[in-house]
CSV table of C-alpha atoms in Angstrom, one decimal:
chain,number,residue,atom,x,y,z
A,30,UNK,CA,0.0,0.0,0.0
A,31,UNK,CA,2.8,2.2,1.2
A,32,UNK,CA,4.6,1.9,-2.6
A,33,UNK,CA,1.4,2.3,-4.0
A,34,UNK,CA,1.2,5.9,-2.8
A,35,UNK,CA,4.7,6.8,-3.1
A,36,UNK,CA,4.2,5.2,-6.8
A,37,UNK,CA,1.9,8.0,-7.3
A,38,UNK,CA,3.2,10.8,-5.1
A,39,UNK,CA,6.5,10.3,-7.8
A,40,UNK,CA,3.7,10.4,-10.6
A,41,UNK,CA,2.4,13.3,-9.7
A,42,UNK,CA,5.4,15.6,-9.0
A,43,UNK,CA,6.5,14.5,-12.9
A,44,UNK,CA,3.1,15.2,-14.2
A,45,UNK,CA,2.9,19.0,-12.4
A,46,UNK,CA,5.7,19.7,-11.3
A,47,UNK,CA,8.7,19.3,-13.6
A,48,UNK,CA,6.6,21.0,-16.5
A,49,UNK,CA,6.6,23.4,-13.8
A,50,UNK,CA,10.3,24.2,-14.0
A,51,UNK,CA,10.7,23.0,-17.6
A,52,UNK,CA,8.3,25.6,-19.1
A,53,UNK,CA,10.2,29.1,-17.0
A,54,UNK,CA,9.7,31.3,-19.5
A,55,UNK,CA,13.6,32.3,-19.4
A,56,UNK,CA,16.9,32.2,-21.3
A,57,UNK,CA,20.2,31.7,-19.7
A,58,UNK,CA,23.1,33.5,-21.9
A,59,UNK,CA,27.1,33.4,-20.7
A,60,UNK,CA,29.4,35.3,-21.7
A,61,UNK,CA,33.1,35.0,-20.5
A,62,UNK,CA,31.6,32.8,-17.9
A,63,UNK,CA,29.5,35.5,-16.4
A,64,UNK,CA,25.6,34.5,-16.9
A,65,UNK,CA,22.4,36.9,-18.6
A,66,UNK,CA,19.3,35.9,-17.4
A,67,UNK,CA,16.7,36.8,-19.3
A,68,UNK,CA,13.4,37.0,-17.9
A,69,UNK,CA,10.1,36.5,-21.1
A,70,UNK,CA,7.1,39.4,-20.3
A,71,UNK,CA,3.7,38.5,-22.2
A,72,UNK,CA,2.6,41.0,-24.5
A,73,UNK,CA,0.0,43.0,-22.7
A,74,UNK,CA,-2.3,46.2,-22.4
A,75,UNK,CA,-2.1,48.9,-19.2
A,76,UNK,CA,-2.8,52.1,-17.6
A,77,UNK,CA,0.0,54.8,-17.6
A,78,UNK,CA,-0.1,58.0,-16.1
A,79,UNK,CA,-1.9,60.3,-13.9
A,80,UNK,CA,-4.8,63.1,-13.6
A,81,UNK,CA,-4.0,65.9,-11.9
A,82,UNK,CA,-7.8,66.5,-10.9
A,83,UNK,CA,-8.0,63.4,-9.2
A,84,UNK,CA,-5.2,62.1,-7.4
A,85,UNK,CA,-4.8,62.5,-3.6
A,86,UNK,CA,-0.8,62.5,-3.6
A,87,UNK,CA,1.8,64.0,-4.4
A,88,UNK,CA,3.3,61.7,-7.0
A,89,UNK,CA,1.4,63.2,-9.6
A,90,UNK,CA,3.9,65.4,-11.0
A,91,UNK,CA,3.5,67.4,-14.9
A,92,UNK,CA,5.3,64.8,-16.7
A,93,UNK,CA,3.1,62.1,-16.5
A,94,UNK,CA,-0.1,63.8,-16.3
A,95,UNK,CA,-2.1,62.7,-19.4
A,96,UNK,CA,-3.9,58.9,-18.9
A,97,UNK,CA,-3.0,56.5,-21.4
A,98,UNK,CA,-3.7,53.1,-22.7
A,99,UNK,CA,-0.8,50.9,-24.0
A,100,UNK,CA,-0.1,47.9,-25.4
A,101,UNK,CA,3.2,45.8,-26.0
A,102,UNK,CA,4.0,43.3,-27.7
A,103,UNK,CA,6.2,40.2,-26.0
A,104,UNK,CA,9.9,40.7,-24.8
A,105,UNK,CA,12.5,39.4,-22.3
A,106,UNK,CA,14.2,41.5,-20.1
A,107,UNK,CA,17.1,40.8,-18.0
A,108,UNK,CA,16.4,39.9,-14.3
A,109,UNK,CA,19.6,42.5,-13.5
A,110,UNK,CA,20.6,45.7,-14.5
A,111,UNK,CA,23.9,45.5,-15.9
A,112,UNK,CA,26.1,44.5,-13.3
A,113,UNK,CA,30.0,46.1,-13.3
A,114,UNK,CA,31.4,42.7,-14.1
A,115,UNK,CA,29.3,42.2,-17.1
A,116,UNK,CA,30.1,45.2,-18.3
A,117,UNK,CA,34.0,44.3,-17.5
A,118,UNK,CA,33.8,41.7,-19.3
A,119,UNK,CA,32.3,43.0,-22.5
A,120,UNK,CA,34.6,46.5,-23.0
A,121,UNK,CA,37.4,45.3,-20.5
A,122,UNK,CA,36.5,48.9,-18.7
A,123,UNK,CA,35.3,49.7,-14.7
A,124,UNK,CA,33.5,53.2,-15.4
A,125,UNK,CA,31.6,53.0,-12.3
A,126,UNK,CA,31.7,55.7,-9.5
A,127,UNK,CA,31.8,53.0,-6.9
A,128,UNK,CA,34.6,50.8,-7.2
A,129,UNK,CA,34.6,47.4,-5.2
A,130,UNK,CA,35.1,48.4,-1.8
A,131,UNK,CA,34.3,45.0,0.6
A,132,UNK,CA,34.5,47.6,3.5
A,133,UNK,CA,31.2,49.5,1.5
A,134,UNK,CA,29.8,46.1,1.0
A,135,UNK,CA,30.4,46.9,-2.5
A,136,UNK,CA,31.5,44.6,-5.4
A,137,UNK,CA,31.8,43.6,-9.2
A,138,UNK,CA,27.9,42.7,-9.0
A,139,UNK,CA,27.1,46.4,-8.0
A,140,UNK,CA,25.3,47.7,-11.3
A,141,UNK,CA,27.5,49.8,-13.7
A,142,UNK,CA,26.6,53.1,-13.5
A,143,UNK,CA,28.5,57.1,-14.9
A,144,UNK,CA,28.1,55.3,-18.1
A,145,UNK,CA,26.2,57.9,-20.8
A,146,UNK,CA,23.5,56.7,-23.1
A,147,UNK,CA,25.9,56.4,-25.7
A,148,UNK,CA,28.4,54.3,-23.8
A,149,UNK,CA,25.8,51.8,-22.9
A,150,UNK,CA,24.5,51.8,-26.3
A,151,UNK,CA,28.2,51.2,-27.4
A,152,UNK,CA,28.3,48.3,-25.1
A,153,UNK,CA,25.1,46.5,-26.6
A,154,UNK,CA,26.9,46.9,-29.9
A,155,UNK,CA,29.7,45.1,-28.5
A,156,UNK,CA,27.6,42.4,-26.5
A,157,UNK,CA,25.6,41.6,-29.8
A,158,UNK,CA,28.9,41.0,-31.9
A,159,UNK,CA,30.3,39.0,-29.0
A,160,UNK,CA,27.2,37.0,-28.9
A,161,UNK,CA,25.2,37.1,-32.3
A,162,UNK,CA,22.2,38.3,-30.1
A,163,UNK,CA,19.8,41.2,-30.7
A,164,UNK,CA,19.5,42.9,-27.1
A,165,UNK,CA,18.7,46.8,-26.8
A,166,UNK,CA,17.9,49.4,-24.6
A,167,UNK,CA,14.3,48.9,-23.2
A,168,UNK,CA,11.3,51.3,-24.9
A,169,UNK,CA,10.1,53.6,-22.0
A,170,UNK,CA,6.9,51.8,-22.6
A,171,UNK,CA,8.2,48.0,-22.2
A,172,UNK,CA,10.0,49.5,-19.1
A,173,UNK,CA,7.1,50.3,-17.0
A,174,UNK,CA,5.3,47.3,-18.1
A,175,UNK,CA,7.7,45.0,-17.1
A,176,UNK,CA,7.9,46.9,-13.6
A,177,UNK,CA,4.3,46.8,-13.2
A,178,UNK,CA,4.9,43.2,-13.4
A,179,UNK,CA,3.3,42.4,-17.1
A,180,UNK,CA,0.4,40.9,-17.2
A,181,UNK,CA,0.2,40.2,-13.0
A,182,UNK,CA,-0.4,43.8,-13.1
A,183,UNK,CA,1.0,44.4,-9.7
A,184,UNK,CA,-0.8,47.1,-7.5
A,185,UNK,CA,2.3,48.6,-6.0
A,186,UNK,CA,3.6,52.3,-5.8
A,187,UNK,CA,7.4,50.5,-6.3
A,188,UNK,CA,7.9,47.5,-8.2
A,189,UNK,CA,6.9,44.6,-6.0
A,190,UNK,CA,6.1,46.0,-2.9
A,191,UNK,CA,4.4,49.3,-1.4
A,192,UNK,CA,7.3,49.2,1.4
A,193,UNK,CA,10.0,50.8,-0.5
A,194,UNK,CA,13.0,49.0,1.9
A,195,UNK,CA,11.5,45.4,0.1
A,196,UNK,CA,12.8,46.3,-3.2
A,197,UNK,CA,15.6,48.7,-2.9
A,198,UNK,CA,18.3,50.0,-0.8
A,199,UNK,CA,16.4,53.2,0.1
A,200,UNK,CA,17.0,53.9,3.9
A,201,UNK,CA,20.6,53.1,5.0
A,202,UNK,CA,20.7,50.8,8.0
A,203,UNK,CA,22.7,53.1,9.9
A,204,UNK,CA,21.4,55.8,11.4
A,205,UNK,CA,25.2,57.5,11.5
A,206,UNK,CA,25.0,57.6,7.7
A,207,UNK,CA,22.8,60.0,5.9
A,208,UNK,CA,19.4,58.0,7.4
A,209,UNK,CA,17.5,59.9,4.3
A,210,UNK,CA,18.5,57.6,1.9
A,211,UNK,CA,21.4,55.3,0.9
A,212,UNK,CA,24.8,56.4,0.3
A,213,UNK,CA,25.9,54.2,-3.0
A,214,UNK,CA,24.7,51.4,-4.8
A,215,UNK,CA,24.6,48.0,-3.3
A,216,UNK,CA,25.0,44.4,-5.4
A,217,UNK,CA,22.1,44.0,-7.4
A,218,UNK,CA,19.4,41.2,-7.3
A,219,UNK,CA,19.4,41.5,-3.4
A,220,UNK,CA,16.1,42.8,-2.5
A,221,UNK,CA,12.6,41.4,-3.4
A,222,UNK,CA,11.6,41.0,-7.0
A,223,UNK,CA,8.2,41.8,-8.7
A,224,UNK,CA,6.1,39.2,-9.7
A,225,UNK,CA,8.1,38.5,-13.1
A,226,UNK,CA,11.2,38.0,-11.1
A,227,UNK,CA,12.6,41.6,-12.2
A,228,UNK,CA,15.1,43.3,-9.6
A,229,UNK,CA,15.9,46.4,-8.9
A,230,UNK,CA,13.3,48.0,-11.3
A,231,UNK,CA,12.9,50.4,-8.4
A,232,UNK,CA,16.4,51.7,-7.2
A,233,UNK,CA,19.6,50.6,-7.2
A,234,UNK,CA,19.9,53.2,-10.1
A,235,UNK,CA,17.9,55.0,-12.4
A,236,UNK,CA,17.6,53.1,-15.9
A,237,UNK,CA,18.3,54.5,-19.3
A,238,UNK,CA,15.6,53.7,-21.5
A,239,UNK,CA,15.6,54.5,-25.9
A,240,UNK,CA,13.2,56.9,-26.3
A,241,UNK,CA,13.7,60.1,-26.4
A,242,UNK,CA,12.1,62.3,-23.4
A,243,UNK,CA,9.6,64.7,-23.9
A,244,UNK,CA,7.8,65.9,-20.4
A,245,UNK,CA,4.3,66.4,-22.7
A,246,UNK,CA,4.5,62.8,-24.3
A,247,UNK,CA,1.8,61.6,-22.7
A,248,UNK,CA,-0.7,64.4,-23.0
A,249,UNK,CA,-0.2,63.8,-27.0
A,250,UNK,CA,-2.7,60.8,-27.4
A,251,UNK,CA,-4.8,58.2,-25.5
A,252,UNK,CA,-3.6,54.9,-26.8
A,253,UNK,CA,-0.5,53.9,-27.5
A,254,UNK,CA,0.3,50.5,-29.6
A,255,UNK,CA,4.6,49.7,-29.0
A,256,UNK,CA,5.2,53.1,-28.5
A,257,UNK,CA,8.9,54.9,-28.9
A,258,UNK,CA,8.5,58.0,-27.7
A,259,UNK,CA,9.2,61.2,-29.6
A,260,UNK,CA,10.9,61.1,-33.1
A,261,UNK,CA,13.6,63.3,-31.8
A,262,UNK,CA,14.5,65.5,-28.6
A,263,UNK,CA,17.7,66.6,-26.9
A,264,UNK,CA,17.4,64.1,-23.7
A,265,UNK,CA,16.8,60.3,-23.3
A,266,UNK,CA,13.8,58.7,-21.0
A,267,UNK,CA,15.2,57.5,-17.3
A,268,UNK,CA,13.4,55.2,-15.3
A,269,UNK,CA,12.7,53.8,-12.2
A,270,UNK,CA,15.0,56.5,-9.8
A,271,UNK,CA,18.1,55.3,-7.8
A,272,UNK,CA,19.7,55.0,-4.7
A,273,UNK,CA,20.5,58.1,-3.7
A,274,UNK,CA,16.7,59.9,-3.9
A,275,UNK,CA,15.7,61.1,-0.7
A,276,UNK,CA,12.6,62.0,-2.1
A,277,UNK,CA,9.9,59.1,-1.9
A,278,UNK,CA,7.3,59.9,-4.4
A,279,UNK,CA,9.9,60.7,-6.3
A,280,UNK,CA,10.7,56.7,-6.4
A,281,UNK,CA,6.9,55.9,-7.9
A,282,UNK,CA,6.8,53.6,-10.5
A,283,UNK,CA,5.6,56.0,-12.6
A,284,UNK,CA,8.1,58.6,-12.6
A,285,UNK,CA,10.0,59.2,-15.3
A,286,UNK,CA,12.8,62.2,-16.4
A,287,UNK,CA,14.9,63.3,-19.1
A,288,UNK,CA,18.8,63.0,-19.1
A,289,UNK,CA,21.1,64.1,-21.6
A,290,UNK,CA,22.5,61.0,-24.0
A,291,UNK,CA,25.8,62.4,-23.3
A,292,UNK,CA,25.6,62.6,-19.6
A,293,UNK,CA,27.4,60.3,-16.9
A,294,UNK,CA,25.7,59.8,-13.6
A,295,UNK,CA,26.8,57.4,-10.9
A,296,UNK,CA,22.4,57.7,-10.2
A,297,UNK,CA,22.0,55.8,-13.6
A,298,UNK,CA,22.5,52.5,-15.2
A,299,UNK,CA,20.7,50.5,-17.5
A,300,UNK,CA,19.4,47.2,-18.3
A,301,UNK,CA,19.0,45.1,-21.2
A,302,UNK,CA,15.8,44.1,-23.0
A,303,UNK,CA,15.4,41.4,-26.7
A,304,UNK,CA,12.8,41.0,-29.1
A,305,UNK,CA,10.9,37.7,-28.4
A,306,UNK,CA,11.3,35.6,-31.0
């Protein structure tokens, strides 16, 4: 009787479980032995920005007043920003403002950051030869998406949590050291994810996106199908805010700033996305 039950206690873990694991919708990518994870979003519809009239907070700020629809189609997205030793790797070059420093509790898995628009767009060149893939910077639409969770359409003012200290380093554990907000960026993939497995869409640093930015972009329609933001402008899209933002509404999933291309920032990294194919 006893192997009877076990019999089928096997039979059932291979019937629901394995397809379980065997059917993640992810892609595992090396390069120089240092591993991409890329993370599949379903194609989906959602809600984007604000109304002024309405809302009760403060988070409602000019440049993403105008409500929208938008759709996307499919994508992956990697479950990291761009670490330091990815980018190492790639261009053989440490740009970041924070060094390792195991005193700092930083390290090589700390995101890359003070890299312009350009540079990182230089190293997704370089990546793509390397690798014979197509990866890119994400749309400012896919972005947002993906932080809302896709199609789990999370109901969260950060991505994955309403507690901001869940899903980024936000208050420093010390109360010696600033106790506004954290002093430097931290190694990434350490706090909770959202509900697609995405980390650090809020924090550790800001995100350069490909669109251009313009602050009236959403007040120019009221669906959007893949958008790609402006045809041209003289600043690209940032998203999801960084480490060092003392300001919490500021840290909304829905904020969203222009940066020159050109501009280095120790506040902003970025993170790949690829066509699904």
């Amino acid at each position: 009787m006893m192997m009877k039950v076990r019999v089928k206690t096997i039979a059932f873990f291979l019937m629901f479980v394995v397809p379980c694991f065997a059917q993640q919708d992810t892609i595992k990518i090396n390069i120089r032995d240092v591993n991409i994870i890329m993370v599949k979003v379903e194609g989906g519809t959602y809600q984007r920005g604000c109304n002024e009239t309405i809302e009760e907070d403060s988070s409602c700020f000019k440049q993403i007043r105008g409500e929208n629809t938008v759709t996307v189609n499919t994508f992956y997205m990697a479950q990291l920003e761009v670490t330091q030793e990815l980018y190492h790797v790639v261009t053989g070059k440490w740009p970041a403002w924070f060094k390792p420093n195991k005193a700092l509790g930083l390290s090589k898995q700390c995101p890359v950051e003070s890299v312009s628009w350009y540079q990182a767009q230089g190293f997704i060149d370089t990546l793509n030869a390397l690798t014979g893939k197509k990866f890119r910077l994400p749309t400012e639409a896919e972005w947002e998406y993906a932080a809302r969770g896709g199609k789990h359409n999370d109901p969260y003012r950060y991505a994955g949590s309403d507690n901001i200290d869940e899903v980024t380093w936000f208050h420093h554990d010390d109360p010696n050291i600033l106790n506004v907000c954290h002093a430097w960026t931290m190694p990434s993939g350490k706090k909770k994810p959202n509900s697609l497995g995405l980390y650090d869409m809020t924090g550790n640093v800001a995100e350069w996106c490909s669109d251009w930015y313009s602050e009236t972009y959403y007040q120019t329609r009221r669906v959007f199908n893949n958008p790609k933001g402006p045809e041209t402008g003289e600043q690209k899209t940032v998203r999801g805010n960084s480490f060092g933002v003392g300001f919490l509404p500021s840290m909304d999933i829905r904020h969203r700033r222009g940066v020159a291309p050109d501009k280095k920032d120790m506040h902003i990294g970025f993170r790949l996305v690829m066509d699904a194919e």
